[in-house]
Amino acid sequence: MPISDSVRLGEGVKIHHPEQVNLYGCSIGDESRIGSFVEIQHNASVGARCKISSHSFICEGVEIADEVFIGHGVMFTNDRFPRAVTADGAVQTEADWVLEKTVVKKRASIGSNTTILCGLTIGEGALVAGGAVVTKDVPDYALVAGVPAKIIGDVMENAR
């Protein structure tokens, strides 16, 4: 079953192709829209009136506030030092790694094919250009682009 019984869906949530998503143990706020081929893992949250575009991956520990746009193919991470096995060669379990939470604040927009490294905050109203690799916190209303992402402008200045 692509949508687990453990998912908390708000009122009016639209999941465009429920058979093509993987949602479990997460919460989705009122009136949010979820595209095809999206995975949202347990202990992740999506606020109200968000748009999560197709092929995006929102892992455990990601908190997305209200009115956030996530473009196609956006990838979040949650482990600073990912490994398949421990130092002695045993397969890792949840006890063998440290979850690094990521926060995306209200009305931020993250362009398609962006990668967000773990343990960061994307500020309120910030705009991350498509294809960026975000390695540091993004201030409120900053416009960032590139690999690694750097501040190239101010959203409020460009909105005028």
mmCIF file of C-alpha atoms in Angstrom, residues 43 59-62 78-79 97-101 118:
data_model
loop_
_atom_site.group_PDB
_atom_site.id
_atom_site.type_symbol
_atom_site.label_atom_id
_atom_site.label_comp_id
_atom_site.label_asym_id
_atom_site.label_seq_id
_atom_site.Cartn_x
_atom_site.Cartn_y
_atom_site.Cartn_z
ATOM 1 C CA ASN A 43 8.738 11.631 11.176
ATOM 2 C CA CYS A 59 13.207 11.922 4.379
ATOM 3 C CA GLU A 60 12.801 11.456 8.096
ATOM 4 C CA GLY A 61 13.592 14.606 10.064
ATOM 5 C CA VAL A 62 12.501 17.118 7.421
ATOM 6 C CA ASN A 78 19.291 13.438 6.870
ATOM 7 C CA ASP A 79 22.650 11.766 7.592
ATOM 8 C CA TRP A 97 23.616 6.870 12.639
ATOM 9 C CA VAL A 98 22.649 10.381 13.735
ATOM 10 C CA LEU A 99 19.511 11.980 12.323
ATOM 11 C CA GLU A 100 20.165 15.594 11.261
ATOM 12 C CA LYS A 101 16.930 17.577 11.024
ATOM 13 C CA CYS A 118 21.049 17.709 6.260
#
